[in-house]
Amino acid sequence: MRPDWINDPIPCPSLTHQTRAMDRQNQLTKPPGSLGRLEEMAIRICALQGRDAPSLDQVRIVVFAGDHGVARAGVSAYPQAVTLEMVRNFSRGGAAINVLARQLGAHLEVVDVGVAADPGPLPGVISRRAGFGTADFRAAPAMSEAALAVACAAGAEAVRRARESGCELFIGGEMGIGNTTAATALACALLDEPPQRLAGPGTGLDPAGVARKVAALEEALTRHASALTDPWEMLRHLGGFEIAALTGSMLAAAQQGMPLLVDGFIVSVAALTAVRLRPETGSWLLFAHESAEPGHRAVLAALQAEPLLRLGMRLGEASGAALAVPLLRCACALHREMATFVEAGVSGGVNKARKKGI
Amino acid sequence: MRPDWINDPIPCPSLTHQTRAMDRQNQLTKPPGSLGRLEEMAIRICALQGRDAPSLDQVRIVVFAGDHGVARAGVSAYPQAVTLEMVRNFSRGGAAINVLARQLGAHLEVVDVGVAADPGPLPGVISRRAGFGTADFRAAPAMSEAALAVACAAGAEAVRRARESGCELFIGGEMGIGNTTAATALACALLDEPPQRLAGPGTGLDPAGVARKVAALEEALTRHASALTDPWEMLRHLGGFEIAALTGSMLAAAQQGMPLLVDGFIVSVAALTAVRLRPETGSWLLFAHESAEPGHRAVLAALQAEPLLRLGMRLGEASGAALAVPLLRCACALHREMATFVEAGVSGGVNKARKKGI
């Protein structure tokens, strides 16, 4: 029952541009490899953009917001009302991601994919509601087939809008009280790990709250065990509207050949879902940061991902991804603008010369 | 025989602003602590700048260049001529740090503190030459008392120029073929560690080169053992002109209450020298990145420093520090611009409410 578009073809990044970029990196006036991960990033962005002069001037950040029935199990440090309150805060420009988007000169969009109470029209907020929050997955599947399709499509549409606006890098973020629990449930199912191993404090649960979270996860995973037959059904039974939208955005970004920068734990679980649905998606993903949430490491390992930053962040809203953008922009600028050894009249390395018998 | 100015008073960062900044961080619309190290950085910058609204718009990068007599021992992957060639590359804008300074909108200045051949007048290069490269420290002290004073003063002068231009963050960098060897010698003396434990490949030495480096270090440390009585004499016998200038810049920055962002291995060795000379200097230092050079970790540990980035970089030129600037700017912007819970009408955390008995 997956929507047909999910199986649309996914292109390969450009090997030609990758090879040329590797060659150029070795000609720039620096010891080969001395820019470390910035070299790797510049080369990957050349391959993803199919360009010799990579650029990330046009960055689009989309925060998907949704509520979670399981929030009533007391699995968050904050009441469910905070999801709506934060959507209003986004709309007024006062949240962390607003500040970061302004710093980056990035376009920020918020998509309501199913906050518990409909916020009505708000500036900068697009309504693509798949429901009034998900069902409590301890008792029922988190969402229906139809709602899942709506949420996934909301993510794909956001990528289409980004593409049409000339976006060079897509960033998805999330807001939803209880969504660390949903993401952890999904990660447990995808990785076949027990809740005890992956559950953490989220936005700041105390130990009693983490114990409630583990109990809720165990209940849900037991109840739905026989239905968790593939990543799509795992997403439907255990996910959230914003997690589904993020998954949809990644599939669509890969299909459209748009590089996508992955934020923290929750977005990484959506990435793992997308990669399990369509493994070719992985080629189009860059990883920004490792969050403080303990389960993130296991998810990153399954994705063979090595994020750029580790700053102990655990906010969500795409904030960790936003912080990696300046690093990627610097990597692109260095690749484009540094002089080569020949251009600058700088002598090459002695090791290299020796190897050549000079 | 230390110049008198080195003992000038060093102010304390503002505890008042630190306390107010900590308080504000807990009122912003995010779970407390969820911005991880960005919160810590914002609070420190408030304390260092003595401001409630921290800002790093005005960043000054100064690259000190000098040559090293020990380069003739074959301890670098590049010939000594590269120091001068890179000074010309800096002047023409083609090096990595030129690209990064442009990306940041930072002012870049190059100070020749003793390249082996005098480059003569070059745009953007200031001449404060302490000699024609240091002496080969296997045979003699790297520099005279007088040369050391000149080099240190060149660093202090650069900080004074920065201050007069309204600089809010000072970054020192270095260029000098062989200076990983000089910095390692100095680190061995300061930390009382054998060369075998701290020597690494620098800009890209092969294993035979690293063995030559260890031999040169052992020879120098043995020859000067009885003279290495304090950090000042260690710097004079084993350091380099650019390392001395960096040390001078840190002492001067601390004396003038100017925050300074420390780059990689070589700059960190200068920082350790400065802190050993004047422990209060440490309060004014922020640490940008951990380089790929293996000795860096030991130096950072001695400084109790936890850098923000680990990107496998080993280029020098202040390139790693430059990359941390956008993170610090984001930390400042978040601190200044995010809405508080009260302003945004967002509910506080449940844990916190419970602790208050609500």
XYZ file of C-alpha atoms in Angstrom:
716
model
C 0.000 0.000 0.000
C 2.946 2.364 -0.449
C 2.208 5.337 -2.720
C 3.622 4.730 -6.204
C 5.941 7.745 -6.174
C 8.084 6.133 -3.505
C 9.401 3.759 -6.140
C 10.387 6.488 -8.631
C 14.000 6.170 -9.827
C 16.854 7.656 -7.793
C 19.817 8.971 -9.810
C 23.474 8.284 -8.961
C 25.748 11.164 -7.930
C 28.232 12.172 -10.647
C 31.380 10.047 -10.604
C 32.942 12.319 -13.217
C 32.659 15.350 -10.966
C 33.817 13.326 -7.986
C 37.001 12.273 -9.780
C 37.722 15.787 -11.003
C 37.133 17.171 -7.502
C 39.555 14.664 -5.948
C 42.149 15.658 -8.502
C 41.687 19.360 -7.790
C 41.957 18.875 -4.009
C 45.453 17.449 -4.531
C 46.553 20.469 -6.571
C 45.509 23.135 -4.046
C 48.220 24.895 -2.005
C 48.036 22.726 1.105
C 49.464 19.361 2.099
C 47.199 16.671 0.596
C 44.535 15.697 3.112
C 45.354 18.555 5.487
C 41.831 19.990 5.323
C 40.573 16.679 6.698
C 36.842 16.182 6.445
C 36.372 19.442 4.550
C 38.072 17.844 1.549
C 35.764 14.827 1.699
C 32.734 17.127 1.967
C 33.792 19.324 -0.967
C 34.308 16.246 -3.130
C 30.927 14.789 -2.169
C 29.111 18.056 -2.829
C 30.747 18.271 -6.288
C 29.467 14.754 -6.990
C 25.959 15.476 -5.643
C 25.599 18.819 -7.417
C 27.282 17.620 -10.602
C 29.439 20.763 -10.561
C 33.125 21.611 -10.533
C 32.401 24.742 -8.484
C 30.195 23.575 -5.603
C 28.024 26.129 -3.818
C 25.573 26.162 -0.927
C 24.335 29.727 -1.090
C 20.697 28.640 -1.335
C 19.803 26.606 1.743
C 16.235 25.683 2.648
C 15.220 24.589 6.149
C 11.802 22.993 6.656
C 10.585 22.142 10.159
C 7.768 19.578 10.253
C 5.582 19.719 13.382
C 3.232 17.034 14.667
C 1.853 15.645 17.898
C 2.029 12.177 19.414
C -0.667 10.186 21.184
C 1.973 8.517 23.323
C 2.767 11.887 24.942
C -0.010 11.074 27.417
C 2.229 8.333 28.842
C 4.384 11.053 30.424
C 7.347 10.379 28.121
C 8.432 14.001 27.644
C 9.808 16.658 29.948
C 7.236 19.052 28.415
C 3.422 19.036 28.105
C 1.890 18.357 24.669
C 0.719 21.986 24.423
C 4.341 22.968 23.779
C 4.205 21.660 20.186
C 1.555 24.236 19.270
C 3.211 26.932 21.374
C 6.486 26.319 19.567
C 4.781 26.466 16.149
C 3.589 29.935 17.160
C 7.101 30.768 18.384
C 8.501 29.680 14.968
C 5.917 31.852 13.253
C 6.967 34.874 15.310
C 10.686 34.217 14.760
C 11.715 33.555 18.378
C 12.919 29.936 18.297
C 16.497 28.715 17.936
C 16.000 27.684 14.305
C 14.680 31.155 13.415
C 17.859 32.712 14.784
C 20.059 30.173 12.989
C 18.208 30.540 9.670
C 18.708 34.312 9.857
C 22.415 33.823 10.620
C 22.764 31.571 7.561
C 20.557 33.602 5.264
C 18.582 30.381 4.795
C 14.899 30.172 3.926
C 12.848 28.725 6.797
C 9.453 27.107 6.361
C 7.305 25.365 8.982
C 4.869 22.626 7.933
C 2.112 21.574 10.317
C 1.624 17.885 9.538
C -0.679 17.251 12.481
C -0.349 19.260 15.669
C -2.992 18.111 18.224
C -4.963 21.365 17.905
C -5.157 23.051 14.495
C -3.233 26.318 14.899
C -5.165 27.971 12.025
C -3.395 30.269 9.571
C -0.026 31.549 10.819
C 2.630 33.490 8.888
C 5.365 31.175 7.593
C 3.432 28.022 8.533
C 2.051 25.723 5.837
C -0.837 23.418 6.740
C -0.604 19.814 5.500
C -2.341 18.127 8.383
C -2.521 14.325 8.409
C -4.577 14.321 11.607
C -4.903 15.785 15.107
C -1.765 14.123 16.414
C -1.091 10.400 16.059
C -2.903 7.693 18.003
C -1.277 6.430 21.200
C 0.749 3.556 19.744
C 0.485 1.584 22.972
C -3.141 0.919 21.979
C -3.354 1.257 18.180
C -1.202 1.891 15.093
C 0.109 5.468 15.265
C -1.617 6.309 11.982
C -3.772 4.990 9.153
C -2.487 4.179 5.650
C -4.138 7.343 4.383
C -2.604 9.575 7.051
C 0.842 8.101 6.418
C 0.509 8.838 2.705
C -0.526 12.447 3.450
C 2.411 12.991 5.813
C 4.967 11.471 3.404
C 3.599 13.551 0.555
C 3.923 16.694 2.701
C 7.658 16.006 2.905
C 7.953 15.378 -0.821
C 6.045 18.581 -1.587
C 8.398 20.597 0.612
C 11.321 19.279 -1.438
C 9.516 20.184 -4.659
C 8.966 23.759 -3.420
C 12.636 23.923 -2.434
C 13.761 22.685 -5.853
C 11.573 25.251 -7.615
C 13.094 28.046 -5.531
C 16.643 27.083 -6.593
C 17.590 25.366 -3.333
C 21.092 23.807 -3.296
C 20.799 22.013 0.053
C 17.673 20.788 1.812
C 17.456 20.507 5.601
C 14.523 18.923 7.379
C 13.831 19.426 11.067
C 11.132 18.453 13.520
C 9.084 19.647 16.464
C 6.706 17.374 18.357
C 6.417 16.651 22.071
C 6.917 12.893 22.463
C 8.719 12.407 19.160
C 11.916 11.088 20.709
C 9.740 8.218 21.953
C 8.238 7.593 18.519
C 11.660 7.769 16.879
C 13.096 5.387 19.455
C 10.244 2.914 18.876
C 10.924 3.033 15.147
C 14.675 2.663 15.692
C 14.097 -0.377 17.931
C 12.013 -1.989 15.195
C 14.399 -1.101 12.349
C 17.520 -2.171 14.255
C 15.904 -5.018 16.194
C 17.170 -3.601 19.473
C 15.382 -3.543 22.856
C 14.102 -0.158 24.169
C 16.425 -0.385 27.143
C 19.394 -0.042 24.787
C 18.151 2.913 22.745
C 15.886 5.001 25.002
C 17.330 8.220 26.430
C 16.288 11.459 28.098
C 15.140 13.291 24.934
C 14.720 16.984 25.743
C 15.549 16.348 29.387
C 13.532 13.558 31.040
C 14.499 12.541 34.538
C 15.283 8.829 35.243
C 11.662 8.084 36.258
C 10.527 9.551 32.937
C 13.031 7.423 31.005
C 11.668 4.344 32.819
C 8.105 5.324 31.757
C 9.393 5.748 28.207
C 10.976 2.280 28.192
C 7.733 0.755 29.513
C 5.675 2.531 26.829
C 8.099 1.360 24.128
C 7.987 -2.230 25.336
C 4.202 -2.159 25.363
C 4.009 -0.784 21.826
C 6.625 -3.119 20.364
C 4.908 -6.134 21.911
C 1.451 -5.074 20.745
C 2.498 -4.471 17.125
C 5.134 -7.214 16.855
C 3.320 -9.229 14.206
C 2.539 -6.141 12.102
C 6.120 -4.827 11.942
C 6.890 -6.698 8.743
C 8.665 -3.962 6.764
C 9.915 -0.368 7.204
C 6.691 1.080 5.818
C 4.541 -0.714 8.401
C 7.032 0.126 11.138
C 6.708 3.803 10.208
C 2.924 3.566 10.187
C 2.595 1.747 13.516
C 5.344 3.483 15.494
C 6.271 6.727 13.736
C 4.846 10.209 13.772
C 3.508 12.539 11.110
C 6.681 14.664 11.159
C 8.890 11.554 11.015
C 6.896 10.319 8.021
C 7.193 13.735 6.369
C 10.955 13.696 6.919
C 11.154 10.190 5.419
C 9.146 11.386 2.429
C 11.396 14.433 2.039
C 14.494 12.225 1.889
C 13.040 9.880 -0.711
C 11.955 12.866 -2.793
C 15.300 14.664 -2.381
C 17.141 11.560 -3.588
C 14.737 11.177 -6.518
C 15.293 14.800 -7.502
C 19.059 14.686 -6.974
C 18.976 17.254 -4.168
C 21.622 17.000 -1.405
C 20.017 16.770 2.018
C 21.713 17.505 5.335
C 20.509 15.273 8.175
C 19.991 16.761 11.663
C 19.963 14.761 14.916
C 18.424 11.613 16.372
C 14.854 11.918 15.116
C 15.808 13.003 11.599
C 18.403 10.208 11.493
C 15.706 7.653 12.314
C 13.696 9.030 9.387
C 16.866 8.671 7.277
C 17.255 5.054 8.335
C 13.604 4.428 7.428
C 14.129 6.035 4.005
C 17.304 4.030 3.393
C 15.562 0.793 4.395
C 12.738 1.636 1.975
C 15.116 2.713 -0.831
C 18.830 2.064 -0.156
C 19.919 4.442 -2.961
C 18.609 7.326 -0.807
C 21.769 7.088 1.281
C 23.959 8.571 -1.470
C 22.130 11.899 -1.189
C 22.465 12.335 2.574
C 25.103 14.321 4.452
C 25.232 14.061 8.246
C 25.569 17.175 10.365
C 25.951 16.261 14.016
C 25.826 13.570 16.633
C 23.296 14.518 19.258
C 23.475 13.921 22.995
C 20.608 11.385 22.716
C 22.311 8.040 23.380
C 20.411 6.076 20.693
C 21.772 8.323 17.952
C 25.079 6.481 17.767
C 23.413 3.150 16.959
C 21.315 4.756 14.226
C 24.339 6.523 12.732
C 26.316 3.285 12.792
C 23.540 1.505 10.871
C 23.685 4.317 8.313
C 27.519 4.169 8.251
C 27.378 7.895 8.902
C 30.088 10.010 10.502
C 28.602 13.420 11.317
C 30.749 16.565 11.244
C 29.891 17.964 14.657
C 29.543 16.699 18.207
C 28.452 19.584 20.380
C 26.200 17.827 22.884
C 23.082 19.302 21.272
C 19.613 17.781 21.728
C 17.172 20.466 20.646
C 15.860 19.295 17.290
C 14.262 21.920 14.986
C 17.137 21.203 12.532
C 19.388 23.267 14.789
C 22.348 20.871 14.608
C 22.133 20.682 10.824
C 22.021 24.465 10.586
C 25.289 24.690 12.517
C 27.063 22.448 10.012
C 26.109 24.647 7.050
C 28.947 27.173 7.528
C 31.455 24.292 7.578
C 30.083 22.950 4.291
C 30.077 26.435 2.784
C 33.721 26.870 3.799
C 34.543 23.479 2.268
C 32.950 24.617 -1.022
C 34.688 28.005 -0.971
C 38.098 26.430 -0.309
C 37.543 24.037 -3.196
C 36.535 26.829 -5.564
C 38.888 29.611 -4.554
C 42.229 28.271 -3.306
C 45.199 28.651 -5.646
C 46.876 25.532 -7.019
C 50.601 24.854 -6.484
C 51.257 25.790 -10.114
C 49.178 28.989 -10.005
C 50.881 30.156 -6.807
C 54.427 29.021 -7.663
C 54.603 26.961 -4.458
C 56.883 23.908 -4.303
C 55.241 20.510 -3.906
C 55.892 18.012 -1.135
C 59.219 16.250 -0.659
C 57.612 12.833 -0.049
C 55.747 13.127 -3.313
C 58.817 14.286 -5.223
C 60.813 11.401 -3.733
C 58.183 8.908 -4.749
C 58.419 10.239 -8.278
C 62.215 9.702 -8.172
C 63.015 13.424 -8.279
C 65.579 38.648 31.076
C 61.878 38.652 30.202
C 60.617 41.986 28.879
C 58.784 43.892 31.617
C 55.445 44.048 29.780
C 55.026 40.301 30.158
C 54.289 40.865 33.830
C 51.591 43.504 33.255
C 48.322 42.723 35.064
C 45.735 40.408 33.499
C 42.095 41.216 34.301
C 39.493 38.621 35.313
C 36.522 37.944 33.015
C 33.255 39.425 34.329
C 31.532 37.118 36.813
C 28.504 39.429 36.808
C 27.955 38.969 33.091
C 28.640 35.253 33.381
C 25.927 34.845 36.020
C 23.410 36.907 34.048
C 24.198 34.929 30.887
C 23.652 31.595 32.654
C 20.327 32.872 33.912
C 19.245 34.006 30.449
C 20.194 30.673 28.844
C 17.716 28.941 31.161
C 14.897 31.293 30.140
C 15.239 30.825 26.379
C 12.631 28.695 24.557
C 14.558 25.422 24.544
C 15.095 22.635 27.055
C 17.859 23.770 29.439
C 21.232 22.557 28.176
C 19.862 21.435 24.805
C 22.181 23.715 22.845
C 25.095 21.848 24.410
C 28.458 23.515 24.005
C 26.904 26.562 22.322
C 25.402 27.555 25.670
C 28.760 27.247 27.408
C 30.402 29.317 24.645
C 27.764 32.066 24.764
C 28.147 32.325 28.532
C 31.949 32.487 28.304
C 31.870 35.142 25.597
C 29.496 37.259 27.710
C 31.977 36.981 30.587
C 34.998 37.754 28.382
C 33.373 40.682 26.580
C 31.638 41.988 29.710
C 28.409 42.252 27.731
C 24.873 40.932 27.964
C 24.616 40.875 24.167
C 27.771 39.088 22.962
C 28.933 39.657 19.407
C 31.767 38.458 17.185
C 31.169 40.564 14.093
C 34.721 41.956 14.174
C 37.188 39.072 13.902
C 40.884 39.591 13.231
C 43.150 36.803 11.943
C 46.920 37.293 12.084
C 49.233 34.691 10.542
C 52.815 34.850 11.822
C 55.424 33.391 9.455
C 58.964 32.327 10.286
C 61.599 29.795 9.302
C 63.396 27.126 11.285
C 67.045 26.108 11.234
C 66.068 22.553 12.080
C 64.311 22.260 8.705
C 67.683 21.190 7.280
C 67.342 17.953 9.276
C 64.683 16.824 6.795
C 61.866 17.075 9.331
C 59.193 18.431 6.974
C 57.418 17.042 3.936
C 58.153 20.378 2.205
C 61.340 22.331 1.422
C 62.088 25.480 3.446
C 61.412 27.656 0.386
C 57.695 26.956 0.869
C 57.483 29.352 3.840
C 58.368 32.301 1.601
C 56.278 30.968 -1.272
C 53.280 30.700 1.027
C 53.801 34.253 2.345
C 53.535 35.376 -1.286
C 50.457 33.149 -1.708
C 48.885 34.808 1.374
C 49.677 38.213 -0.086
C 47.954 37.309 -3.360
C 44.922 35.813 -1.589
C 45.270 32.200 -2.762
C 45.824 30.278 0.479
C 43.224 28.476 2.565
C 43.176 31.183 5.238
C 42.529 33.865 2.613
C 39.457 31.984 1.438
C 38.248 31.414 4.992
C 38.816 35.045 6.041
C 36.749 36.181 3.054
C 33.986 33.718 3.979
C 33.913 35.097 7.524
C 34.288 38.742 6.590
C 37.317 38.716 8.907
C 40.351 40.968 8.611
C 43.494 39.015 7.683
C 47.015 40.226 8.352
C 50.311 38.398 7.770
C 53.341 39.234 9.907
C 56.791 38.132 8.749
C 58.656 37.497 12.011
C 61.654 35.912 10.331
C 61.307 34.031 7.067
C 64.730 32.718 5.913
C 64.900 35.144 2.996
C 63.433 38.636 3.434
C 60.424 38.789 1.092
C 60.605 42.589 0.863
C 57.432 44.685 0.783
C 54.279 42.688 -0.049
C 50.646 43.835 0.125
C 49.005 42.700 3.375
C 52.313 41.559 4.909
C 53.832 43.409 7.862
C 57.574 43.060 8.485
C 58.666 42.492 12.110
C 61.663 40.295 11.432
C 63.505 38.824 14.420
C 66.082 37.162 12.159
C 66.606 35.128 8.993
C 64.989 32.005 10.403
C 65.991 30.484 13.753
C 69.252 28.653 14.394
C 69.246 24.874 14.075
C 68.425 23.966 17.679
C 70.357 20.723 17.425
C 73.501 22.879 17.586
C 72.557 26.123 19.336
C 69.645 27.902 21.058
C 66.972 28.619 18.439
C 67.231 32.348 19.123
C 68.939 35.036 21.166
C 67.322 36.920 24.041
C 66.981 39.955 21.793
C 65.345 38.029 18.945
C 62.897 36.406 21.334
C 61.899 39.820 22.677
C 61.366 41.130 19.135
C 59.207 38.150 18.155
C 57.085 38.311 21.337
C 56.592 42.039 20.870
C 55.460 41.453 17.275
C 52.616 39.326 18.655
C 51.682 41.924 21.267
C 51.711 44.674 18.639
C 49.348 42.693 16.441
C 46.902 42.480 19.351
C 47.222 46.224 19.909
C 46.418 46.925 16.236
C 43.452 44.555 16.506
C 42.162 46.288 19.626
C 42.432 49.711 17.988
C 40.418 48.481 15.006
C 37.528 47.356 17.246
C 38.326 43.632 17.092
C 36.033 41.411 19.213
C 37.955 38.138 18.754
C 41.629 37.649 17.972
C 42.909 34.607 16.085
C 46.592 33.858 15.627
C 47.900 31.433 13.028
C 51.274 30.281 11.796
C 53.249 29.342 8.721
C 56.781 27.954 8.899
C 58.311 24.851 7.396
C 59.644 22.799 10.313
C 57.500 24.441 12.950
C 55.738 21.234 13.970
C 59.205 20.040 15.026
C 59.897 23.218 17.023
C 56.459 23.068 18.637
C 56.965 19.400 19.515
C 60.352 20.163 21.078
C 58.774 22.877 23.187
C 55.847 20.605 24.142
C 58.271 17.857 25.188
C 60.092 20.327 27.446
C 56.911 21.885 28.892
C 55.210 18.538 29.501
C 58.365 16.558 30.305
C 57.466 13.949 27.703
C 59.847 12.066 25.356
C 59.768 12.963 21.614
C 58.645 9.442 20.762
C 55.336 10.144 22.520
C 54.563 13.518 20.969
C 56.159 13.563 17.489
C 53.833 13.087 14.516
C 53.721 13.513 10.754
C 53.055 17.297 10.743
C 51.983 18.325 7.255
C 52.486 14.789 5.960
C 55.884 13.250 6.785
C 56.401 9.614 5.923
C 57.561 7.229 8.709
C 61.257 7.723 7.834
C 60.726 11.464 8.177
C 59.043 11.040 11.557
C 62.061 8.973 12.684
C 64.381 11.800 11.577
C 62.204 14.227 13.503
C 62.388 12.137 16.689
C 66.191 11.918 16.363
C 66.477 15.697 15.888
C 64.233 16.301 18.904
C 66.240 13.931 21.091
C 69.462 15.626 20.065
C 68.099 19.106 20.839
C 66.538 18.163 24.166
C 69.749 16.484 25.298
C 71.944 19.390 24.219
C 69.853 22.050 25.968
C 68.739 19.976 28.974
C 70.513 22.101 31.576
C 69.257 25.377 30.050
C 65.553 24.434 30.002
C 64.929 25.896 33.436
C 61.671 27.779 32.787
C 59.098 28.309 29.983
C 60.868 31.448 28.764
C 64.173 29.620 28.251
C 62.366 26.651 26.714
C 60.761 29.020 24.210
C 64.122 30.640 23.449
C 66.059 27.397 22.997
C 63.432 25.286 21.222
C 60.735 27.567 19.821
C 60.417 29.578 16.648
C 59.834 33.245 15.906
C 56.184 32.643 14.996
C 55.647 30.518 18.115
C 57.139 33.306 20.230
C 54.931 35.865 18.473
C 51.862 33.725 19.168
C 52.872 33.422 22.823
C 53.291 37.189 22.982
C 49.912 37.723 21.343
C 48.199 35.567 23.975
C 49.830 37.348 26.895
C 48.884 40.702 25.364
C 45.325 39.593 24.553
C 44.822 38.493 28.158
C 46.303 41.741 29.451
C 43.960 43.747 27.240
C 40.910 41.590 27.983
C 40.560 40.425 24.382
C 39.109 36.926 23.756
C 41.479 34.812 21.673
C 40.532 31.698 19.709
C 43.296 29.069 19.635
C 43.965 27.123 16.417
C 45.710 23.725 16.229
C 48.819 21.991 17.563
C 51.416 24.724 17.106
C 49.219 27.535 18.400
C 48.211 25.334 21.341
C 51.889 24.857 22.256
C 52.230 28.651 22.229
C 49.135 28.770 24.471
C 50.696 26.297 26.894
C 53.862 28.409 26.963
C 51.813 31.544 27.666
C 49.837 29.813 30.411
C 53.030 28.501 32.007
C 54.450 32.027 31.946
C 51.210 33.623 33.222
C 48.504 31.176 34.313
C 45.784 33.880 34.212
C 46.162 33.908 30.415
C 44.086 30.720 30.252
C 40.852 32.547 31.135
C 41.016 34.463 27.843
C 41.493 31.488 25.533
C 38.826 29.612 23.588
C 39.807 26.418 21.768
C 38.664 25.828 18.215
C 39.680 22.384 17.029
C 41.663 19.254 17.742
C 44.088 18.672 14.911
C 45.157 15.369 13.401
C 48.666 15.848 14.845
C 48.867 13.221 17.592
C 50.695 15.428 20.135
C 47.819 17.902 20.182
C 45.769 15.844 22.594
C 48.468 15.887 25.281
C 48.860 19.652 24.950
C 45.089 20.198 25.129
C 44.869 17.959 28.176
C 47.543 20.024 29.933
C 45.501 23.137 29.122
C 42.266 21.408 30.256
C 40.886 22.461 26.879
C 38.029 20.811 25.012
C 37.987 22.210 21.454
C 34.722 22.564 19.542
C 35.715 20.789 16.335
C 37.484 17.603 15.345
C 37.679 17.516 11.561
C 41.034 15.802 11.026
C 42.636 19.087 9.930
C 46.406 19.649 10.027
C 47.023 22.696 7.846
C 47.815 25.503 10.279
C 47.422 29.099 9.027
C 44.651 29.484 11.664
C 42.373 27.511 9.367
C 40.857 25.366 12.123
C 40.159 28.403 14.283
C 38.510 30.166 11.361
C 36.103 27.254 10.970
C 34.947 27.548 14.570
C 34.021 31.227 14.183
C 30.571 30.598 12.632
C 29.720 28.277 15.547
C 30.668 30.973 18.048
C 28.720 33.582 16.095
C 25.668 31.318 16.124
C 26.092 30.821 19.877
C 26.110 34.607 20.345
C 23.116 35.164 18.053
C 21.073 32.474 19.825
C 21.882 34.067 23.163
C 20.885 37.530 21.957
C 17.882 36.795 19.786
C 15.933 33.765 21.026
C 12.629 34.452 22.756
C 12.229 33.561 26.434
C 9.484 31.185 27.626
C 7.575 34.167 29.033
C 7.934 36.308 25.894
C 6.780 33.442 23.648
C 4.036 32.079 25.915
C 5.625 28.620 25.865
C 5.065 26.249 28.808
C 8.105 25.285 30.877
C 9.387 21.789 31.514
C 7.452 19.216 33.538
C 10.534 18.067 35.464
C 11.204 21.636 36.535
C 7.591 22.280 37.493
C 7.593 19.069 39.527
C 10.766 20.065 41.323
C 9.095 23.324 42.283
C 6.128 21.353 43.645
C 3.732 22.622 40.975
